[in-house]
PDB file of C-alpha atoms in Angstrom:
ATOM      1  CA  ALA A  30     114.973 157.918 144.285  1.00  0.00           C
ATOM      2  CA  GLN A  31     111.438 157.423 145.469  1.00  0.00           C
ATOM      3  CA  SER A  32     109.564 154.275 144.592  1.00  0.00           C
ATOM      4  CA  VAL A  33     106.488 152.229 145.335  1.00  0.00           C
ATOM      5  CA  ALA A  34     105.927 148.519 144.998  1.00  0.00           C
ATOM      6  CA  GLN A  35     102.719 146.600 144.589  1.00  0.00           C
ATOM      7  CA  PRO A  36     103.648 143.026 145.438  1.00  0.00           C
ATOM      8  CA  GLU A  37     100.511 141.424 144.016  1.00  0.00           C
ATOM      9  CA  ASP A  38      99.659 141.501 140.318  1.00  0.00           C
ATOM     10  CA  GLN A  39      96.201 140.119 141.020  1.00  0.00           C
ATOM     11  CA  VAL A  40      93.819 140.081 143.979  1.00  0.00           C
ATOM     12  CA  ASN A  41      90.629 138.033 143.953  1.00  0.00           C
ATOM     13  CA  VAL A  42      87.881 138.423 146.516  1.00  0.00           C
ATOM     14  CA  ALA A  43      84.247 137.431 146.833  1.00  0.00           C
ATOM     15  CA  GLU A  44      81.582 140.097 146.849  1.00  0.00           C
ATOM     16  CA  GLY A  45      80.801 141.227 150.377  1.00  0.00           C
ATOM     17  CA  ASN A  46      84.207 140.240 151.737  1.00  0.00           C
ATOM     18  CA  PRO A  47      86.817 142.772 152.809  1.00  0.00           C
ATOM     19  CA  LEU A  48      89.548 143.581 150.349  1.00  0.00           C
ATOM     20  CA  THR A  49      93.137 144.731 150.685  1.00  0.00           C
ATOM     21  CA  VAL A  50      95.441 145.882 147.911  1.00  0.00           C
ATOM     22  CA  LYS A  51      99.012 146.226 149.110  1.00  0.00           C
ATOM     23  CA  CYS A  52     101.546 148.974 148.525  1.00  0.00           C
ATOM     24  CA  THR A  53     104.944 149.610 150.056  1.00  0.00           C
ATOM     25  CA  TYR A  54     107.038 152.691 149.509  1.00  0.00           C
ATOM     26  CA  SER A  55     110.581 153.956 149.683  1.00  0.00           C
ATOM     27  CA  VAL A  56     111.148 157.690 150.095  1.00  0.00           C
ATOM     28  CA  SER A  57     113.634 160.118 151.528  1.00  0.00           C
ATOM     29  CA  GLY A  58     111.713 162.442 153.757  1.00  0.00           C
ATOM     30  CA  ASN A  59     107.982 162.630 154.277  1.00  0.00           C
ATOM     31  CA  PRO A  60     105.893 160.484 151.934  1.00  0.00           C
ATOM     32  CA  TYR A  61     103.062 161.857 149.816  1.00  0.00           C
ATOM     33  CA  LEU A  62     101.113 158.770 148.757  1.00  0.00           C
ATOM     34  CA  PHE A  63      98.173 158.289 146.429  1.00  0.00           C
ATOM     35  CA  TRP A  64      95.844 155.579 145.194  1.00  0.00           C
ATOM     36  CA  TYR A  65      94.269 155.644 141.747  1.00  0.00           C
ATOM     37  CA  VAL A  66      91.800 153.321 140.030  1.00  0.00           C
ATOM     38  CA  GLN A  67      91.551 152.530 136.340  1.00  0.00           C
ATOM     39  CA  TYR A  68      88.457 150.999 134.790  1.00  0.00           C
ATOM     40  CA  PRO A  69      88.732 149.328 131.361  1.00  0.00           C
ATOM     41  CA  ASN A  70      89.429 151.740 128.514  1.00  0.00           C
ATOM     42  CA  ARG A  71      89.507 154.707 130.879  1.00  0.00           C
ATOM     43  CA  GLY A  72      92.105 156.983 132.380  1.00  0.00           C
ATOM     44  CA  LEU A  73      93.159 156.769 136.004  1.00  0.00           C
ATOM     45  CA  GLN A  74      90.900 158.283 138.641  1.00  0.00           C
ATOM     46  CA  PHE A  75      92.066 159.586 141.999  1.00  0.00           C
ATOM     47  CA  LEU A  76      90.808 157.626 145.024  1.00  0.00           C
ATOM     48  CA  LEU A  77      92.604 159.017 148.062  1.00  0.00           C
ATOM     49  CA  LYS A  78      95.855 160.418 149.361  1.00  0.00           C
ATOM     50  CA  TYR A  79      98.000 160.520 152.469  1.00  0.00           C
ATOM     51  CA  ILE A  80      99.743 163.793 153.181  1.00  0.00           C
ATOM     52  CA  THR A  81     100.028 163.982 156.944  1.00  0.00           C
ATOM     53  CA  GLY A  82      97.918 163.401 160.010  1.00  0.00           C
ATOM     54  CA  ASP A  83      95.646 160.425 160.587  1.00  0.00           C
ATOM     55  CA  ASN A  84      97.040 157.099 159.505  1.00  0.00           C
ATOM     56  CA  LEU A  85      93.632 155.987 158.223  1.00  0.00           C
ATOM     57  CA  VAL A  86      92.640 157.928 155.143  1.00  0.00           C
ATOM     58  CA  LYS A  87      89.129 157.785 153.717  1.00  0.00           C
ATOM     59  CA  GLY A  88      88.468 158.231 150.037  1.00  0.00           C
ATOM     60  CA  SER A  89      85.971 157.760 147.244  1.00  0.00           C
ATOM     61  CA  TYR A  90      83.570 154.823 146.774  1.00  0.00           C
ATOM     62  CA  GLY A  91      84.005 153.587 150.347  1.00  0.00           C
ATOM     63  CA  PHE A  92      87.731 152.953 150.018  1.00  0.00           C
ATOM     64  CA  GLU A  93      90.213 153.737 152.736  1.00  0.00           C
ATOM     65  CA  ALA A  94      93.935 153.306 153.144  1.00  0.00           C
ATOM     66  CA  GLU A  95      96.104 152.652 156.132  1.00  0.00           C
ATOM     67  CA  PHE A  96      99.448 154.407 156.360  1.00  0.00           C
ATOM     68  CA  ASN A  97     102.055 152.554 158.407  1.00  0.00           C
ATOM     69  CA  LYS A  98     105.345 154.382 158.778  1.00  0.00           C
ATOM     70  CA  SER A  99     107.224 151.580 160.519  1.00  0.00           C
ATOM     71  CA  GLN A 100     106.303 149.102 157.785  1.00  0.00           C
ATOM     72  CA  THR A 101     106.534 151.728 154.999  1.00  0.00           C
ATOM     73  CA  SER A 102     103.174 150.588 153.720  1.00  0.00           C
ATOM     74  CA  PHE A 103     100.043 152.241 152.404  1.00  0.00           C
ATOM     75  CA  HIS A 104      97.517 149.469 151.850  1.00  0.00           C
ATOM     76  CA  LEU A 105      94.166 150.138 150.217  1.00  0.00           C
ATOM     77  CA  LYS A 106      91.154 148.616 151.927  1.00  0.00           C
ATOM     78  CA  LYS A 107      87.416 148.295 151.702  1.00  0.00           C
ATOM     79  CA  PRO A 108      85.228 146.559 154.305  1.00  0.00           C
ATOM     80  CA  SER A 109      82.816 145.011 151.805  1.00  0.00           C
ATOM     81  CA  ALA A 110      83.792 144.527 148.161  1.00  0.00           C
ATOM     82  CA  LEU A 111      81.439 145.069 145.247  1.00  0.00           C
ATOM     83  CA  VAL A 112      81.611 143.479 141.804  1.00  0.00           C
ATOM     84  CA  SER A 113      81.839 147.013 140.435  1.00  0.00           C
ATOM     85  CA  ASP A 114      85.120 147.496 142.345  1.00  0.00           C
ATOM     86  CA  SER A 115      86.806 145.186 139.838  1.00  0.00           C
ATOM     87  CA  ALA A 116      89.485 147.323 138.197  1.00  0.00           C
ATOM     88  CA  LEU A 117      93.207 148.050 138.044  1.00  0.00           C
ATOM     89  CA  TYR A 118      94.580 149.888 141.076  1.00  0.00           C
ATOM     90  CA  PHE A 119      97.747 151.949 141.207  1.00  0.00           C
ATOM     91  CA  CYS A 120      99.701 153.225 144.155  1.00  0.00           C
ATOM     92  CA  ALA A 121     101.837 156.335 143.573  1.00  0.00           C
ATOM     93  CA  VAL A 122     104.322 158.509 145.432  1.00  0.00           C
ATOM     94  CA  ARG A 123     104.892 162.168 144.682  1.00  0.00           C
ATOM     95  CA  ASP A 124     108.450 163.461 144.332  1.00  0.00           C
ATOM     96  CA  ILE A 125     109.393 166.163 146.792  1.00  0.00           C
ATOM     97  CA  GLY A 126     112.913 167.038 145.694  1.00  0.00           C
ATOM     98  CA  THR A 127     114.110 168.880 142.625  1.00  0.00           C
ATOM     99  CA  ASN A 128     111.620 166.877 140.539  1.00  0.00           C
ATOM    100  CA  ALA A 129     108.713 167.939 142.722  1.00  0.00           C
ATOM    101  CA  GLY A 130     105.508 167.634 140.795  1.00  0.00           C
ATOM    102  CA  LYS A 131     105.957 164.280 139.162  1.00  0.00           C
ATOM    103  CA  SER A 132     104.808 160.968 140.571  1.00  0.00           C
ATOM    104  CA  THR A 133     106.154 157.454 140.446  1.00  0.00           C
ATOM    105  CA  PHE A 134     103.549 154.727 140.016  1.00  0.00           C
ATOM    106  CA  GLY A 135     103.557 151.084 140.988  1.00  0.00           C
ATOM    107  CA  ASP A 136     102.959 148.443 138.348  1.00  0.00           C
ATOM    108  CA  GLY A 137      99.330 148.088 139.319  1.00  0.00           C
ATOM    109  CA  THR A 138      97.176 145.402 140.917  1.00  0.00           C
ATOM    110  CA  THR A 139      94.179 143.924 139.158  1.00  0.00           C
ATOM    111  CA  LEU A 140      91.307 143.465 141.581  1.00  0.00           C
ATOM    112  CA  THR A 141      88.615 140.980 140.637  1.00  0.00           C
ATOM    113  CA  VAL A 142      85.502 140.757 142.787  1.00  0.00           C
ATOM    114  CA  LYS A 143      83.415 137.690 142.084  1.00  0.00           C
ATOM    115  CA  PRO A 144      79.672 137.512 142.784  1.00  0.00           C
TER     116      PRO A 144
ATOM    117  CA  ASP B   3      83.811 171.079 128.434  1.00  0.00           C
ATOM    118  CA  ALA B   4      85.851 171.304 131.589  1.00  0.00           C
ATOM    119  CA  GLY B   5      88.517 168.734 132.267  1.00  0.00           C
ATOM    120  CA  ILE B   6      91.366 167.156 130.418  1.00  0.00           C
ATOM    121  CA  THR B   7      90.890 165.822 126.922  1.00  0.00           C
ATOM    122  CA  GLN B   8      93.111 163.850 124.614  1.00  0.00           C
ATOM    123  CA  SER B   9      92.878 163.462 120.881  1.00  0.00           C
ATOM    124  CA  PRO B  10      92.697 161.299 118.967  1.00  0.00           C
ATOM    125  CA  ARG B  11      91.376 158.406 121.071  1.00  0.00           C
ATOM    126  CA  TYR B  12      92.663 155.864 118.580  1.00  0.00           C
ATOM    127  CA  LYS B  13      95.410 156.172 115.989  1.00  0.00           C
ATOM    128  CA  ILE B  14      97.045 153.766 113.594  1.00  0.00           C
ATOM    129  CA  THR B  15     100.214 154.953 111.906  1.00  0.00           C
ATOM    130  CA  GLU B  16     103.029 153.483 109.893  1.00  0.00           C
ATOM    131  CA  THR B  17     106.613 153.015 110.997  1.00  0.00           C
ATOM    132  CA  GLY B  18     108.673 156.117 110.319  1.00  0.00           C
ATOM    133  CA  ARG B  19     105.796 158.563 110.262  1.00  0.00           C
ATOM    134  CA  GLN B  20     105.532 161.533 112.560  1.00  0.00           C
ATOM    135  CA  VAL B  21     102.472 161.601 114.772  1.00  0.00           C
ATOM    136  CA  THR B  22     101.274 164.104 117.359  1.00  0.00           C
ATOM    137  CA  LEU B  23      99.030 163.339 120.281  1.00  0.00           C
ATOM    138  CA  MET B  24      97.124 166.272 121.686  1.00  0.00           C
ATOM    139  CA  CYS B  25      96.289 167.095 125.280  1.00  0.00           C
ATOM    140  CA  HIS B  26      94.198 170.005 126.522  1.00  0.00           C
ATOM    141  CA  GLN B  27      93.170 170.924 130.069  1.00  0.00           C
ATOM    142  CA  THR B  28      90.808 173.630 131.209  1.00  0.00           C
ATOM    143  CA  TRP B  29      91.846 173.984 134.862  1.00  0.00           C
ATOM    144  CA  SER B  30      95.006 176.060 134.313  1.00  0.00           C
ATOM    145  CA  HIS B  31      96.964 173.413 136.191  1.00  0.00           C
ATOM    146  CA  SER B  32     100.672 174.134 136.382  1.00  0.00           C
ATOM    147  CA  TYR B  33     101.860 170.581 135.842  1.00  0.00           C
ATOM    148  CA  MET B  34     101.191 168.360 132.865  1.00  0.00           C
ATOM    149  CA  PHE B  35     102.472 164.873 132.194  1.00  0.00           C
ATOM    150  CA  TRP B  36     102.665 162.253 129.479  1.00  0.00           C
ATOM    151  CA  TYR B  37     102.700 158.577 130.428  1.00  0.00           C
ATOM    152  CA  ARG B  38     102.658 155.410 128.423  1.00  0.00           C
ATOM    153  CA  GLN B  39     100.991 152.264 129.683  1.00  0.00           C
ATOM    154  CA  ASP B  40     102.174 148.865 128.562  1.00  0.00           C
ATOM    155  CA  LEU B  41     101.337 145.428 129.885  1.00  0.00           C
ATOM    156  CA  GLY B  42     103.856 144.452 132.525  1.00  0.00           C
ATOM    157  CA  HIS B  43     105.260 147.962 132.884  1.00  0.00           C
ATOM    158  CA  GLY B  44     102.502 149.901 134.542  1.00  0.00           C
ATOM    159  CA  LEU B  45     102.716 153.622 133.893  1.00  0.00           C
ATOM    160  CA  ARG B  46     105.991 155.120 132.712  1.00  0.00           C
ATOM    161  CA  LEU B  47     106.594 158.851 132.559  1.00  0.00           C
ATOM    162  CA  ILE B  48     107.718 160.150 129.187  1.00  0.00           C
ATOM    163  CA  TYR B  49     107.898 163.919 129.730  1.00  0.00           C
ATOM    164  CA  TYR B  50     106.448 166.427 132.108  1.00  0.00           C
ATOM    165  CA  SER B  51     106.064 170.161 132.335  1.00  0.00           C
ATOM    166  CA  ALA B  52     105.997 172.381 135.399  1.00  0.00           C
ATOM    167  CA  ALA B  53     104.680 175.421 133.514  1.00  0.00           C
ATOM    168  CA  ALA B  54     104.484 176.915 130.044  1.00  0.00           C
ATOM    169  CA  ASP B  55     107.859 176.734 128.295  1.00  0.00           C
ATOM    170  CA  ILE B  56     109.297 174.441 131.004  1.00  0.00           C
ATOM    171  CA  THR B  57     109.603 170.763 130.167  1.00  0.00           C
ATOM    172  CA  ASP B  58     111.692 167.922 131.478  1.00  0.00           C
ATOM    173  CA  LYS B  59     112.422 164.324 130.640  1.00  0.00           C
ATOM    174  CA  GLY B  60     110.828 161.448 132.445  1.00  0.00           C
ATOM    175  CA  GLU B  61     111.770 157.810 132.561  1.00  0.00           C
ATOM    176  CA  VAL B  62     111.395 156.953 128.840  1.00  0.00           C
ATOM    177  CA  PRO B  63     111.831 160.124 126.715  1.00  0.00           C
ATOM    178  CA  ASP B  64     113.721 158.708 123.724  1.00  0.00           C
ATOM    179  CA  GLY B  65     111.868 159.096 120.431  1.00  0.00           C
ATOM    180  CA  TYR B  66     109.443 161.682 121.806  1.00  0.00           C
ATOM    181  CA  VAL B  67     109.282 165.463 121.703  1.00  0.00           C
ATOM    182  CA  VAL B  68     107.038 167.787 123.704  1.00  0.00           C
ATOM    183  CA  SER B  69     106.282 171.466 123.773  1.00  0.00           C
ATOM    184  CA  ARG B  70     104.199 173.698 125.976  1.00  0.00           C
ATOM    185  CA  SER B  71     103.705 177.140 124.554  1.00  0.00           C
ATOM    186  CA  LYS B  72     100.397 177.577 126.400  1.00  0.00           C
ATOM    187  CA  THR B  73      99.481 176.422 129.883  1.00  0.00           C
ATOM    188  CA  GLU B  74      96.480 174.454 128.677  1.00  0.00           C
ATOM    189  CA  ASN B  75      98.113 172.430 125.882  1.00  0.00           C
ATOM    190  CA  PHE B  76     100.827 169.797 126.022  1.00  0.00           C
ATOM    191  CA  PRO B  77     101.246 167.948 122.715  1.00  0.00           C
ATOM    192  CA  LEU B  78     103.407 164.847 122.424  1.00  0.00           C
ATOM    193  CA  THR B  79     105.129 164.139 119.109  1.00  0.00           C
ATOM    194  CA  LEU B  80     106.635 160.892 117.953  1.00  0.00           C
ATOM    195  CA  GLU B  81     109.170 162.098 115.439  1.00  0.00           C
ATOM    196  CA  SER B  82     109.586 158.792 113.605  1.00  0.00           C
ATOM    197  CA  ALA B  83     107.231 156.182 114.976  1.00  0.00           C
ATOM    198  CA  THR B  84     108.509 152.696 115.742  1.00  0.00           C
ATOM    199  CA  ARG B  85     106.586 149.520 116.581  1.00  0.00           C
ATOM    200  CA  SER B  86     107.931 149.666 120.127  1.00  0.00           C
ATOM    201  CA  GLN B  87     105.959 152.879 120.576  1.00  0.00           C
ATOM    202  CA  THR B  88     102.691 151.007 120.187  1.00  0.00           C
ATOM    203  CA  SER B  89     101.047 151.716 123.511  1.00  0.00           C
ATOM    204  CA  VAL B  90      98.295 153.536 125.339  1.00  0.00           C
ATOM    205  CA  TYR B  91      99.283 157.119 126.084  1.00  0.00           C
ATOM    206  CA  PHE B  92      97.846 159.105 128.967  1.00  0.00           C
ATOM    207  CA  CYS B  93      98.063 162.796 129.572  1.00  0.00           C
ATOM    208  CA  ALA B  94      97.574 164.127 133.091  1.00  0.00           C
ATOM    209  CA  SER B  95      97.616 167.444 134.889  1.00  0.00           C
ATOM    210  CA  SER B  96      97.873 168.616 138.471  1.00  0.00           C
ATOM    211  CA  GLN B  97      98.099 171.753 140.516  1.00  0.00           C
ATOM    212  CA  GLN B  98     101.399 172.848 141.943  1.00  0.00           C
ATOM    213  CA  GLY B  99     102.279 171.254 145.267  1.00  0.00           C
ATOM    214  CA  VAL B 100     103.326 167.806 146.400  1.00  0.00           C
ATOM    215  CA  ASN B 101      99.985 167.144 148.050  1.00  0.00           C
ATOM    216  CA  THR B 102      97.934 167.462 144.880  1.00  0.00           C
ATOM    217  CA  GLU B 103      96.509 164.600 142.899  1.00  0.00           C
ATOM    218  CA  ALA B 104      96.716 164.178 139.143  1.00  0.00           C
ATOM    219  CA  PHE B 105      93.791 164.191 136.744  1.00  0.00           C
ATOM    220  CA  PHE B 106      94.055 161.911 133.739  1.00  0.00           C
ATOM    221  CA  GLY B 107      92.691 162.046 130.236  1.00  0.00           C
ATOM    222  CA  GLN B 108      90.905 159.115 128.620  1.00  0.00           C
ATOM    223  CA  GLY B 109      94.003 157.947 126.822  1.00  0.00           C
ATOM    224  CA  THR B 110      95.101 157.522 123.209  1.00  0.00           C
ATOM    225  CA  ARG B 111      95.601 154.014 121.905  1.00  0.00           C
ATOM    226  CA  LEU B 112      98.396 154.230 119.332  1.00  0.00           C
ATOM    227  CA  THR B 113      99.265 151.359 117.040  1.00  0.00           C
ATOM    228  CA  VAL B 114     102.379 151.552 114.871  1.00  0.00           C
ATOM    229  CA  VAL B 115     102.345 149.087 111.993  1.00  0.00           C
TER     230      VAL B 115
END
């Protein structure tokens, strides 16, 4: 079974500092990895995805993610955090076997950016 | 309007009542999903559908029923609501293919009293 883990429930950073939200994965075969963001009282919004190719993936709102096959990680990063980046972030992996189509989500990491 | 919409946004119901949450998408996406979001559990998949008339159980299907007679609609029914089903429910859709992202509705906050 495929799975992702987000080891930190909460990440706090100061505005202007770089941020990292961690995600590790466990898959059989090639990983198809995604990051989503959820603002209060809203549904999840897609940020970026890794399918194949470059290990550094660029996405929406200045976010990027680094895929590391040897460490089975897919950490979300941003060079300079904004207060408006404060939200709940989810890492997800897409199934590729007989259940292709559905995704498994991590438990989420709450990012708080303080002014 | 284009997109994925859920209704109602908020619902309070009594234990034992049947309640249906609606989901409608305008993209003709093949896949549709129902998740519930609870504190400490993240997102858990209830049911999903690969196409009209094809549905399958997710991680937590007990107490729920789905149908998909049309590609664009994927209603979720709680046959006899229980307090443990108090949650925020999200519907999502995606195109076919493992490299496609999901698009989520705004959610339905359901309270069972």
